[in-house]
CSV table of N, CA and C in Angstrom, one decimal:
chain,number,residue,atom,x,y,z
A,1,MET,N,8.6,-7.6,-3.4
A,1,MET,CA,9.9,-9.0,-3.0
A,1,MET,C,9.1,-10.0,-3.3
A,2,LEU,N,7.5,-10.4,-3.6
A,2,LEU,CA,7.3,-11.4,-4.2
A,2,LEU,C,7.0,-10.9,-6.1
A,3,GLY,N,7.0,-9.8,-6.3
A,3,GLY,CA,7.0,-9.5,-7.5
A,3,GLY,C,5.4,-9.2,-7.9
A,4,ILE,N,4.5,-8.9,-6.8
A,4,ILE,CA,3.1,-8.6,-7.0
A,4,ILE,C,2.9,-7.2,-6.6
A,5,ASP,N,2.1,-6.5,-7.6
A,5,ASP,CA,1.9,-5.1,-7.2
A,5,ASP,C,0.6,-4.9,-6.6
A,6,PRO,N,0.9,-4.1,-5.0
A,6,PRO,CA,-0.6,-4.3,-4.5
A,6,PRO,C,-1.6,-3.2,-4.6
A,7,LEU,N,-1.4,-2.6,-5.7
A,7,LEU,CA,-2.4,-2.0,-6.4
A,7,LEU,C,-3.1,-2.7,-7.3
A,8,GLU,N,-2.9,-4.1,-7.8
A,8,GLU,CA,-3.8,-4.5,-8.5
A,8,GLU,C,-4.0,-6.1,-8.1
A,9,ILE,N,-4.0,-6.3,-6.6
A,9,ILE,CA,-4.7,-7.4,-6.4
A,9,ILE,C,-5.6,-7.2,-5.0
A,10,GLY,N,-6.6,-7.7,-4.6
A,10,GLY,CA,-7.6,-8.1,-3.5
A,10,GLY,C,-6.4,-7.4,-2.0
A,11,ASN,N,-7.1,-6.5,-1.5
A,11,ASN,CA,-6.8,-6.0,-0.4
A,11,ASN,C,-7.8,-5.3,0.5
A,12,GLU,N,-7.9,-6.5,1.3
A,12,GLU,CA,-9.6,-5.8,1.7
A,12,GLU,C,-8.9,-5.0,2.8
A,13,GLY,N,-10.1,-4.1,3.3
A,13,GLY,CA,-9.7,-3.3,4.2
A,13,GLY,C,-8.7,-1.6,3.7
A,14,LYS,N,-8.5,-1.4,2.4
A,14,LYS,CA,-7.6,-0.4,2.3
A,14,LYS,C,-8.4,0.2,0.7
A,15,VAL,N,-8.3,1.3,0.6
A,15,VAL,CA,-9.2,2.3,-0.5
A,15,VAL,C,-8.4,3.2,-1.2
A,16,VAL,N,-8.8,3.0,-2.4
A,16,VAL,CA,-8.5,4.8,-3.3
A,16,VAL,C,-9.1,5.0,-3.6
A,17,ILE,N,-9.2,6.6,-3.1
A,17,ILE,CA,-10.3,7.4,-3.5
A,17,ILE,C,-9.7,8.2,-4.9
A,18,GLY,N,-10.9,8.7,-5.6
A,18,GLY,CA,-10.7,9.7,-6.7
A,18,GLY,C,-11.4,10.8,-5.6
A,19,VAL,N,-10.8,11.9,-6.0
A,19,VAL,CA,-11.6,13.0,-5.3
A,19,VAL,C,-11.2,14.7,-6.3
A,20,VAL,N,-12.2,15.3,-6.3
A,20,VAL,CA,-12.1,16.9,-7.3
A,20,VAL,C,-10.8,17.4,-6.6
A,21,LYS,N,-10.0,17.8,-7.4
A,21,LYS,CA,-8.8,18.7,-7.1
A,21,LYS,C,-8.8,19.4,-5.9
A,22,GLY,N,-10.1,20.5,-5.7
A,22,GLY,CA,-10.6,21.3,-4.9
A,22,GLY,C,-10.6,20.7,-3.8
A,23,LYS,N,-10.8,19.6,-3.8
A,23,LYS,CA,-11.3,19.4,-2.5
A,23,LYS,C,-10.5,18.0,-1.5
A,24,VAL,N,-9.5,18.0,-2.3
A,24,VAL,CA,-8.5,17.0,-1.7
A,24,VAL,C,-8.4,17.1,-0.2
A,25,GLU,N,-7.9,18.5,0.4
A,25,GLU,CA,-7.4,18.4,1.5
A,25,GLU,C,-8.0,18.5,2.3
A,26,ASP,N,-9.8,19.0,1.9
A,26,ASP,CA,-10.9,18.6,2.9
A,26,ASP,C,-11.3,17.5,2.9
A,27,VAL,N,-11.2,16.9,2.3
A,27,VAL,CA,-11.7,15.1,2.0
A,27,VAL,C,-10.2,14.3,2.8
A,28,LEU,N,-9.0,15.1,2.5
A,28,LEU,CA,-7.9,14.2,3.6
A,28,LEU,C,-7.9,14.3,4.9
A,29,SER,N,-8.4,15.2,5.0
A,29,SER,CA,-8.3,15.8,6.8
A,29,SER,C,-9.5,15.2,7.2
A,30,VAL,N,-10.2,14.8,6.8
A,30,VAL,CA,-11.8,14.2,7.5
A,30,VAL,C,-11.3,12.9,7.8
A,31,ILE,N,-10.8,12.3,6.8
A,31,ILE,CA,-10.3,11.1,6.7
A,31,ILE,C,-9.3,10.4,7.8
A,32,LYS,N,-8.5,11.6,8.1
A,32,LYS,CA,-7.3,11.0,9.0
A,32,LYS,C,-7.6,11.8,10.6
A,33,LYS,N,-8.7,12.3,10.9
A,33,LYS,CA,-9.5,12.2,12.0
A,33,LYS,C,-10.0,11.0,12.9
A,34,HIS,N,-10.4,10.1,11.7
A,34,HIS,CA,-10.6,8.7,12.2
A,34,HIS,C,-9.6,8.0,12.2
A,35,PRO,N,-9.2,6.9,13.5
A,35,PRO,CA,-8.1,6.3,13.8
A,35,PRO,C,-8.0,5.2,12.4
A,36,LEU,N,-8.5,4.9,11.8
A,36,LEU,CA,-8.0,3.7,10.7
A,36,LEU,C,-8.0,4.5,9.6
A,37,GLY,N,-8.4,6.3,9.4
A,37,GLY,CA,-7.5,6.9,8.4
A,37,GLY,C,-6.4,7.7,8.9
A,38,LYS,N,-5.5,7.3,9.7
A,38,LYS,CA,-4.0,8.4,10.5
A,38,LYS,C,-3.5,8.4,9.1
A,39,ASN,N,-3.2,7.0,8.5
A,39,ASN,CA,-2.0,7.4,7.8
A,39,ASN,C,-2.5,7.0,6.4
A,40,ALA,N,-3.7,8.2,5.9
A,40,ALA,CA,-4.1,8.3,4.8
A,40,ALA,C,-3.1,9.5,4.0
A,41,ALA,N,-2.8,9.3,2.5
A,41,ALA,CA,-2.2,9.6,2.1
A,41,ALA,C,-2.1,10.1,0.5
A,42,ILE,N,-2.1,11.7,0.1
A,42,ILE,CA,-2.0,11.5,-1.3
A,42,ILE,C,-1.0,10.5,-2.0
A,43,ILE,N,-1.3,9.8,-2.6
A,43,ILE,CA,-0.4,9.2,-4.1
A,43,ILE,C,-0.2,9.1,-5.3
A,44,GLY,N,-1.1,9.9,-5.7
A,44,GLY,CA,-1.0,10.5,-7.1
A,44,GLY,C,-2.0,11.7,-7.6
A,45,GLU,N,-2.0,11.9,-8.9
A,45,GLU,CA,-3.2,12.8,-9.5
A,45,GLU,C,-3.5,12.3,-10.8
A,46,ALA,N,-4.5,12.7,-11.1
A,46,ALA,CA,-4.9,12.3,-12.7
A,46,ALA,C,-4.7,13.5,-13.2
A,47,THR,N,-4.5,13.9,-14.6
A,47,THR,CA,-3.8,14.9,-15.1
A,47,THR,C,-4.5,14.7,-16.6
A,48,ASP,N,-4.3,15.9,-17.2
A,48,ASP,CA,-4.7,16.0,-18.7
A,48,ASP,C,-3.9,15.2,-19.6
A,49,THR,N,-2.3,15.4,-19.2
A,49,THR,CA,-1.4,15.0,-20.4
A,49,THR,C,-0.9,13.8,-20.4
A,50,VAL,N,-1.7,13.0,-18.7
A,50,VAL,CA,-1.3,11.4,-18.9
A,50,VAL,C,-2.4,10.5,-18.7
A,51,LYS,N,-2.5,9.5,-19.5
A,51,LYS,CA,-4.1,8.9,-20.0
A,51,LYS,C,-3.8,8.3,-18.6
A,52,GLY,N,-4.6,8.1,-17.7
A,52,GLY,CA,-4.5,7.1,-16.4
A,52,GLY,C,-4.4,8.0,-15.2
A,53,VAL,N,-3.7,7.7,-14.1
A,53,VAL,CA,-3.7,8.2,-12.8
A,53,VAL,C,-1.6,7.9,-12.8
A,54,LEU,N,-1.3,9.3,-12.3
A,54,LEU,CA,0.3,9.4,-11.8
A,54,LEU,C,0.4,9.3,-10.7
A,55,LEU,N,0.9,8.4,-10.3
A,55,LEU,CA,1.9,7.8,-8.8
A,55,LEU,C,2.9,8.5,-8.7
A,56,ASP,N,3.6,8.8,-7.1
A,56,ASP,CA,4.3,9.7,-7.1
A,56,ASP,C,5.0,8.1,-6.0
A,57,THR,N,6.3,7.8,-6.4
A,57,THR,CA,7.1,6.8,-6.1
A,57,THR,C,7.8,7.0,-4.9
A,58,VAL,N,8.1,6.0,-4.3
A,58,VAL,CA,8.4,5.9,-2.8
A,58,VAL,C,10.1,6.8,-3.5
A,59,VAL,N,10.7,6.6,-4.3
A,59,VAL,CA,12.0,7.1,-4.7
A,59,VAL,C,12.1,8.6,-5.3
A,60,GLY,N,11.1,8.8,-5.5
A,60,GLY,CA,10.8,10.5,-5.8
A,60,GLY,C,10.2,10.3,-7.4
A,61,GLY,N,10.8,9.8,-7.6
A,61,GLY,CA,10.3,9.6,-9.3
A,61,GLY,C,8.3,9.2,-9.6
A,62,LYS,N,8.1,9.4,-11.0
A,62,LYS,CA,6.2,9.0,-10.6
A,62,LYS,C,6.4,7.9,-12.0
A,63,ARG,N,5.3,7.2,-12.1
A,63,ARG,CA,4.5,6.2,-12.5
A,63,ARG,C,3.1,6.1,-12.9
A,64,ILE,N,3.0,5.7,-14.1
A,64,ILE,CA,1.6,5.7,-14.6
A,64,ILE,C,0.9,4.3,-13.8
A,65,LEU,N,-0.4,4.3,-13.2
A,65,LEU,CA,-1.2,3.3,-13.0
A,65,LEU,C,-2.2,2.9,-13.7
A,66,HIS,N,-2.0,1.8,-14.6
A,66,HIS,CA,-2.7,1.0,-15.2
A,66,HIS,C,-3.6,0.5,-14.9
A,67,LYS,N,-5.0,0.4,-15.3
A,67,LYS,CA,-6.0,-0.2,-15.1
A,67,LYS,C,-5.5,-1.9,-15.1
A,68,PRO,N,-6.0,-2.8,-14.3
A,68,PRO,CA,-5.5,-4.3,-13.9
A,68,PRO,C,-5.9,-4.9,-15.0
A,69,ILE,N,-4.8,-6.1,-15.9
A,69,ILE,CA,-5.3,-6.5,-16.2
A,69,ILE,C,-6.1,-8.1,-16.3
A,70,GLY,N,-5.8,-8.2,-15.2
A,70,GLY,CA,-6.5,-9.4,-14.6
A,70,GLY,C,-6.2,-9.4,-13.0
A,71,ASP,N,-6.5,-10.5,-12.6
A,71,ASP,CA,-6.4,-10.7,-10.8
A,71,ASP,C,-5.9,-12.2,-11.0
A,72,PRO,N,-4.5,-11.6,-10.0
A,72,PRO,CA,-3.4,-12.3,-9.6
A,72,PRO,C,-4.1,-13.0,-8.3
A,73,VAL,N,-5.0,-13.0,-7.8
A,73,VAL,CA,-5.4,-13.5,-6.7
A,73,VAL,C,-6.7,-14.3,-6.7
A,74,PRO,N,-6.7,-15.3,-7.0
A,74,PRO,CA,-8.6,-16.3,-6.8
A,74,PRO,C,-9.2,-15.4,-6.1
A,75,ARG,N,-10.5,-15.5,-6.4
A,75,ARG,CA,-11.7,-14.8,-5.8
A,75,ARG,C,-12.1,-16.0,-5.0
A,76,ILE,N,-12.4,-15.5,-3.1
A,76,ILE,CA,-13.0,-17.1,-2.7
A,76,ILE,C,-14.7,-16.7,-2.1
A,77,CYS,N,-15.2,-15.6,-2.8
A,77,CYS,CA,-16.6,-15.2,-2.0
A,77,CYS,C,-17.3,-14.9,-3.1
């Protein structure tokens, strides 16, 4: 709504974890056992054919997650 990508700004209390493909379900099940991880989900995957991370969109498409160019929110600490 504000034109800010939540994957490119500071977002305390959230984490994006890269996991070896063979361990994804194991790691996800452990995270979901904790109350703060109940909504954990797989949001994309790294591939050999795409440089970067390929995300699944909410409308069923895919998009590449590029490395952030800068930080639109100033650091206060």
